[in-house]
CSV table of C-alpha atoms in Angstrom, one decimal:
chain,number,residue,atom,x,y,z
A,1,UNK,CA,0.0,0.0,0.0
A,2,UNK,CA,1.3,3.4,-0.9
A,3,UNK,CA,1.1,6.3,1.6
A,4,UNK,CA,-0.4,9.1,-0.4
A,5,UNK,CA,-0.1,12.8,0.5
A,6,UNK,CA,-3.1,15.0,1.0
A,7,UNK,CA,-2.2,16.6,-2.4
A,8,UNK,CA,-2.1,13.3,-4.1
A,9,UNK,CA,-5.5,12.3,-2.7
A,10,UNK,CA,-6.9,15.6,-3.9
A,11,UNK,CA,-5.4,15.0,-7.3
A,12,UNK,CA,-7.0,11.5,-7.4
A,13,UNK,CA,-10.4,12.9,-6.6
A,14,UNK,CA,-10.1,15.5,-9.4
A,15,UNK,CA,-8.9,12.7,-11.8
A,16,UNK,CA,-11.9,10.5,-10.9
A,17,UNK,CA,-14.2,13.2,-12.1
A,18,UNK,CA,-12.5,13.3,-15.5
A,19,UNK,CA,-12.5,9.5,-15.8
A,20,UNK,CA,-16.1,9.4,-14.8
A,21,UNK,CA,-17.0,11.7,-17.7
A,22,UNK,CA,-15.3,9.4,-20.1
A,23,UNK,CA,-17.0,6.4,-18.6
A,24,UNK,CA,-20.3,8.2,-19.2
A,25,UNK,CA,-19.4,8.1,-22.9
A,26,UNK,CA,-18.3,4.5,-22.9
A,27,UNK,CA,-21.1,3.3,-20.7
A,28,UNK,CA,-20.9,2.3,-17.1
A,29,UNK,CA,-22.4,-1.1,-17.7
A,30,UNK,CA,-19.6,-2.1,-20.2
A,31,UNK,CA,-17.5,-4.9,-18.7
A,32,UNK,CA,-13.8,-4.1,-18.6
A,33,UNK,CA,-13.2,-7.2,-20.8
A,34,UNK,CA,-15.4,-5.6,-23.5
A,35,UNK,CA,-13.5,-2.3,-23.7
A,36,UNK,CA,-11.6,-1.8,-26.9
A,37,UNK,CA,-7.9,-1.0,-26.9
A,38,UNK,CA,-8.7,2.6,-27.8
A,39,UNK,CA,-11.1,2.9,-24.9
A,40,UNK,CA,-8.6,1.5,-22.4
A,41,UNK,CA,-5.9,3.9,-23.8
A,42,UNK,CA,-8.3,6.8,-23.5
A,43,UNK,CA,-9.1,5.9,-19.9
A,44,UNK,CA,-5.4,5.6,-19.0
A,45,UNK,CA,-4.5,8.8,-20.8
A,46,UNK,CA,-7.3,10.7,-19.1
A,47,UNK,CA,-6.3,9.3,-15.7
A,48,UNK,CA,-2.6,10.2,-16.2
A,49,UNK,CA,-3.3,13.6,-17.7
A,50,UNK,CA,-5.9,14.4,-15.1
A,51,UNK,CA,-3.5,13.5,-12.2
A,52,UNK,CA,-0.7,15.5,-13.7
A,53,UNK,CA,-2.9,18.6,-14.2
A,54,UNK,CA,-4.3,18.4,-10.7
A,55,UNK,CA,-0.9,18.0,-9.2
A,56,UNK,CA,0.3,21.0,-11.2
A,57,UNK,CA,-2.6,23.1,-10.1
A,58,UNK,CA,-2.0,22.1,-6.5
A,59,UNK,CA,1.7,23.0,-6.8
A,60,UNK,CA,0.8,26.5,-8.2
A,61,UNK,CA,-1.7,27.2,-5.4
A,62,UNK,CA,-0.4,29.7,-2.8
A,63,UNK,CA,0.6,28.0,0.4
A,64,UNK,CA,0.2,29.6,3.8
A,65,UNK,CA,3.4,31.1,5.3
A,66,UNK,CA,5.0,29.1,8.0
A,67,UNK,CA,4.8,31.2,11.3
A,68,UNK,CA,8.1,31.6,13.1
């Protein structure tokens, strides 16, 4: 099991929304075994790109200053 950071968990949540939109197009009742190669690639690409974009957005977000 991987210990995810809060940022990674947030990125996964954002990614799930993007993958869900693609699954709406494919059809939620479609068994994984029935997906075409193109559909599997599209799901993987959407997941990877969504995660990368979400992590990038999180990294650009202003962080609170550390009080000293």
